[in-house]
Every structure is written in structure tokens, then in C-alpha cells.
């Protein structure tokens, strides 16, 4: 008869998410995971099969929690450019040098791991759709003119988001990132008038 688990699987996934987020996939060993999660390697393997499977679960966990928070912020009421600015400022100031787990993972493994690529691309698609929805709302509500090229604006904004996330991870000064955010908002406002 199998012994019952002595740990909460979701708690383990949340803690593993934090470790992978801070260190990355390749720099996190199974030994590191065991020490951080206070689990024997046999328990990790029995529950998750291998490090890669656990990593994929952590990406799914992050997308279900952090990515949802971003969607909620971009759906907040108010003028679209203000909502966008507040989200961009929040995005580069609340993680204190960790960056975005999805962006970090995409730069580390996205081109070489099909399972990771599928998850990172799905997360990126959600962000792009949410940005497009915000801009379309801005057009409907008169914050942005009807001539706004939403597809082009989303491509530019998404590229800016990825760049901001990388710079935040690299420890760049939040004030400089805020300057970049303000310039992006001004350019978006100017290009749509």
C-alpha cells in the first residue's frame, strides 16, 4: 500500500515556481529543488516524474496566477492610456529584479523546448489580446481616435513590454524604465491623433 503524501502538491508547485523564476531552469538542479522544497528526490520524481515536468507545471501555475493579475489590471475601468500606463509601471516595479517568469523562460528555453515554447507563446498571445482589447475599448470610449491601427500598436506595445521586462530583470533603474513607459504612452497618443 502506497504511503500518503506528506506535502501539499500545489504548495510545492508554488515554491518551485519561485525558485525557477529566480534562478531559471538550467541553473536549478534537482538537489536545489529538494532542498528548497524540503522533499527527497524520490518524492519529487514520484510526484512529478522529472524536473522538466515540474517546470512545466510551474509555468502553468504562473500563468494561472500572475498572468491573470495582469489581465485584470488591463481590464480596469478608466481612460485606456492611463490604465495602460499604470499597468506598465506596476509591471516594472513590483517584481524587484525577477522580471517575468514567462519572458525569462522564453529567452532561456523558448527556441529549444517545444513544450515551453507552446506555453510561452500562449501566454504572449493572451497579453497581446488583452492589449488589443484595451485599445479597442479606448477607441469605443473616445480615448483613442478611430484611426488607431490597433494591430500595429499592439505589436509595438508588446515589443516594449518584453524589453521592459528584460531591463527590469537586469536591474535597470525603475525611474529610467518609468521614463520609457511615459515616452511610449506619449508616442501612442501622438501617433493616433
Tab-separated table of C-alpha atoms in Angstrom:
chain	number	residue	atom	x	y	z
A	1	UNK	CA	0.000	0.000	0.000
A	2	UNK	CA	1.376	3.386	-1.017
A	3	UNK	CA	2.057	5.905	1.721
A	4	UNK	CA	0.000	9.091	1.603
A	5	UNK	CA	1.787	12.248	0.534
A	6	UNK	CA	3.157	14.328	3.334
A	7	UNK	CA	3.064	17.570	1.376
A	8	UNK	CA	0.629	19.787	-0.488
A	9	UNK	CA	1.304	19.463	-4.207
A	10	UNK	CA	0.082	22.992	-5.036
A	11	UNK	CA	2.279	24.449	-2.305
A	12	UNK	CA	5.268	22.596	-3.756
A	13	UNK	CA	4.463	23.925	-7.235
A	14	UNK	CA	4.178	27.494	-5.912
A	15	UNK	CA	7.554	27.222	-4.147
A	16	UNK	CA	9.166	25.612	-7.193
A	17	UNK	CA	7.776	28.444	-9.326
A	18	UNK	CA	9.569	30.950	-7.137
A	19	UNK	CA	12.854	29.026	-7.358
A	20	UNK	CA	12.727	28.556	-11.141
A	21	UNK	CA	11.630	32.184	-11.550
A	22	UNK	CA	14.621	33.466	-9.602
A	23	UNK	CA	17.261	31.083	-10.963
A	24	UNK	CA	15.997	29.823	-14.299
A	25	UNK	CA	15.584	26.244	-15.444
A	26	UNK	CA	19.175	25.304	-16.192
A	27	UNK	CA	20.615	26.850	-13.024
A	28	UNK	CA	18.153	24.975	-10.794
A	29	UNK	CA	19.195	21.427	-10.002
A	30	UNK	CA	17.033	18.639	-8.634
A	31	UNK	CA	19.137	18.907	-5.478
A	32	UNK	CA	18.260	22.639	-5.261
A	33	UNK	CA	14.593	21.787	-5.628
A	34	UNK	CA	14.769	19.117	-2.940
A	35	UNK	CA	16.489	21.477	-0.516
A	36	UNK	CA	14.167	24.417	-1.199
A	37	UNK	CA	11.010	22.329	-1.142
A	38	UNK	CA	12.214	20.113	1.730
A	39	UNK	CA	11.465	16.982	-0.263
A	40	UNK	CA	13.510	13.923	-1.060
A	41	UNK	CA	14.386	13.425	-4.702
A	42	UNK	CA	12.346	10.221	-4.677
A	43	UNK	CA	9.237	12.191	-3.650
A	44	UNK	CA	9.844	14.728	-6.419
A	45	UNK	CA	10.248	12.005	-9.023
A	46	UNK	CA	7.271	10.022	-7.746
A	47	UNK	CA	5.004	13.084	-7.879
A	48	UNK	CA	6.305	14.963	-10.926
A	49	UNK	CA	8.286	12.317	-12.884
A	50	UNK	CA	11.186	14.659	-13.589
A	51	UNK	CA	12.458	18.229	-13.314
A	52	UNK	CA	11.074	19.165	-16.735
A	53	UNK	CA	7.531	18.075	-15.862
A	54	UNK	CA	7.676	20.029	-12.606
A	55	UNK	CA	8.965	23.047	-14.536
A	56	UNK	CA	6.046	22.880	-16.966
A	57	UNK	CA	3.664	22.735	-14.010
A	58	UNK	CA	5.298	25.862	-12.570
A	59	UNK	CA	4.816	27.704	-15.858
A	60	UNK	CA	1.158	26.711	-15.843
A	61	UNK	CA	0.857	27.870	-12.228
A	62	UNK	CA	2.451	31.238	-13.042
A	63	UNK	CA	0.160	31.760	-15.998
A	64	UNK	CA	-2.876	30.960	-13.862
A	65	UNK	CA	-1.866	33.442	-11.158
A	66	UNK	CA	0.446	36.251	-12.319
A	67	UNK	CA	-0.842	36.436	-15.889
A	68	UNK	CA	-4.412	36.603	-14.624
A	69	UNK	CA	-3.454	39.536	-12.431
A	70	UNK	CA	-2.101	41.396	-15.477
A	71	UNK	CA	-5.326	40.721	-17.409
A	72	UNK	CA	-7.357	42.097	-14.522
A	73	UNK	CA	-5.255	45.261	-14.362
A	74	UNK	CA	-5.558	45.886	-18.085
A	75	UNK	CA	-9.330	45.451	-17.800
A	76	UNK	CA	-9.630	48.069	-15.049
A	77	UNK	CA	-12.031	50.956	-15.646
A	78	UNK	CA	-10.708	54.325	-16.690
A	79	UNK	CA	-9.125	56.003	-19.707
A	80	UNK	CA	-7.274	53.371	-21.706
A	81	UNK	CA	-3.901	55.156	-21.812
A	82	UNK	CA	-3.991	55.701	-18.044
A	83	UNK	CA	-4.845	52.041	-17.441
A	84	UNK	CA	-2.024	51.042	-19.797
A	85	UNK	CA	0.479	53.342	-18.093
A	86	UNK	CA	-0.458	52.130	-14.616
A	87	UNK	CA	-0.025	48.511	-15.712
A	88	UNK	CA	3.350	49.160	-17.347
A	89	UNK	CA	4.624	50.988	-14.255
A	90	UNK	CA	3.332	48.209	-11.997
A	91	UNK	CA	4.902	45.599	-14.252
A	92	UNK	CA	8.431	47.014	-13.930
A	93	UNK	CA	8.232	47.907	-10.255
A	94	UNK	CA	6.575	45.041	-8.381
A	95	UNK	CA	8.926	42.114	-9.040
A	96	UNK	CA	12.188	43.641	-7.744
A	97	UNK	CA	14.617	42.283	-10.313
A	98	UNK	CA	12.908	38.984	-11.086
A	99	UNK	CA	11.378	40.036	-14.363
A	100	UNK	CA	8.544	37.986	-15.809
A	101	UNK	CA	8.822	34.213	-15.424
A	102	UNK	CA	7.361	33.692	-18.903
A	103	UNK	CA	9.751	36.182	-20.547
A	104	UNK	CA	12.721	34.778	-18.621
A	105	UNK	CA	11.768	31.269	-19.703
A	106	UNK	CA	11.192	32.271	-23.322
A	107	UNK	CA	14.677	33.773	-23.526
A	108	UNK	CA	16.251	30.748	-21.835
A	109	UNK	CA	14.376	27.828	-23.431
A	110	UNK	CA	11.757	29.106	-25.874
A	111	UNK	CA	13.671	28.310	-29.029
A	112	UNK	CA	14.791	24.817	-27.963
A	113	UNK	CA	11.924	23.284	-25.978
A	114	UNK	CA	8.601	22.783	-27.806
A	115	UNK	CA	6.588	22.309	-24.583
A	116	UNK	CA	7.990	25.530	-23.134
A	117	UNK	CA	7.521	27.386	-26.407
A	118	UNK	CA	3.856	26.366	-26.578
A	119	UNK	CA	3.268	27.725	-23.066
A	120	UNK	CA	5.210	30.955	-23.507
A	121	UNK	CA	3.576	31.685	-26.858
A	122	UNK	CA	0.132	31.054	-25.335
A	123	UNK	CA	0.950	33.496	-22.524
A	124	UNK	CA	2.222	36.078	-25.016
A	125	UNK	CA	-0.939	35.687	-27.069
A	126	UNK	CA	-3.100	36.402	-24.013
A	127	UNK	CA	-1.116	39.583	-23.324
A	128	UNK	CA	-1.437	40.717	-26.937
A	129	UNK	CA	-5.180	40.038	-26.999
A	130	UNK	CA	-5.638	41.893	-23.717
A	131	UNK	CA	-3.686	44.890	-25.042
A	132	UNK	CA	-5.798	44.864	-28.212
A	133	UNK	CA	-8.964	44.732	-26.133
A	134	UNK	CA	-7.813	47.718	-24.075
A	135	UNK	CA	-7.011	49.760	-27.188
A	136	UNK	CA	-10.340	48.870	-28.817
A	137	UNK	CA	-12.091	49.933	-25.620
A	138	UNK	CA	-10.175	53.208	-25.829
A	139	UNK	CA	-11.455	53.730	-29.377
A	140	UNK	CA	-15.048	52.905	-28.363
A	141	UNK	CA	-14.905	55.251	-25.388
A	142	UNK	CA	-13.241	58.072	-27.324
A	143	UNK	CA	-9.871	57.921	-25.547
A	144	UNK	CA	-8.232	56.985	-28.841
A	145	UNK	CA	-9.297	58.004	-32.340
A	146	UNK	CA	-10.975	55.523	-34.660
A	147	UNK	CA	-7.903	55.772	-36.933
A	148	UNK	CA	-5.749	53.970	-34.352
A	149	UNK	CA	-4.101	50.942	-36.012
A	150	UNK	CA	-4.713	48.501	-33.171
A	151	UNK	CA	-2.670	45.657	-34.673
A	152	UNK	CA	0.395	47.843	-35.216
A	153	UNK	CA	0.011	49.468	-31.792
A	154	UNK	CA	-0.188	46.049	-30.111
A	155	UNK	CA	2.978	44.879	-31.895
A	156	UNK	CA	4.830	47.984	-30.716
A	157	UNK	CA	3.457	47.787	-27.182
A	158	UNK	CA	4.199	44.084	-26.857
A	159	UNK	CA	7.784	44.619	-28.002
A	160	UNK	CA	8.057	47.413	-25.435
A	161	UNK	CA	6.639	45.145	-22.726
A	162	UNK	CA	9.226	42.439	-23.447
A	163	UNK	CA	12.040	44.990	-23.454
A	164	UNK	CA	10.863	46.495	-20.181
A	165	UNK	CA	10.688	43.026	-18.597
A	166	UNK	CA	14.241	42.205	-19.669
A	167	UNK	CA	15.540	45.555	-18.426
A	168	UNK	CA	13.711	45.127	-15.120
A	169	UNK	CA	15.273	41.656	-14.727
A	170	UNK	CA	18.693	43.178	-15.461
A	171	UNK	CA	18.207	45.578	-12.551
A	172	UNK	CA	17.866	48.792	-14.503
A	173	UNK	CA	16.770	51.865	-12.585
A	174	UNK	CA	12.959	51.900	-12.217
A	175	UNK	CA	12.931	55.663	-12.860
A	176	UNK	CA	14.558	55.131	-16.253
A	177	UNK	CA	12.010	52.437	-17.031
A	178	UNK	CA	9.215	54.814	-15.987
A	179	UNK	CA	10.666	57.383	-18.408
A	180	UNK	CA	10.491	54.768	-21.183
A	181	UNK	CA	6.895	53.966	-20.217
A	182	UNK	CA	5.873	57.634	-20.317
A	183	UNK	CA	7.529	58.097	-23.697
A	184	UNK	CA	5.739	55.016	-25.043
A	185	UNK	CA	2.378	56.369	-23.864
A	186	UNK	CA	3.127	59.798	-25.417
A	187	UNK	CA	4.132	58.193	-28.709
A	188	UNK	CA	0.978	56.072	-28.750
A	189	UNK	CA	-1.161	59.141	-28.031
A	190	UNK	CA	0.685	61.203	-30.677
A	191	UNK	CA	0.520	58.515	-33.344
A	192	UNK	CA	-3.216	58.174	-33.006
A	193	UNK	CA	-4.177	61.862	-33.242
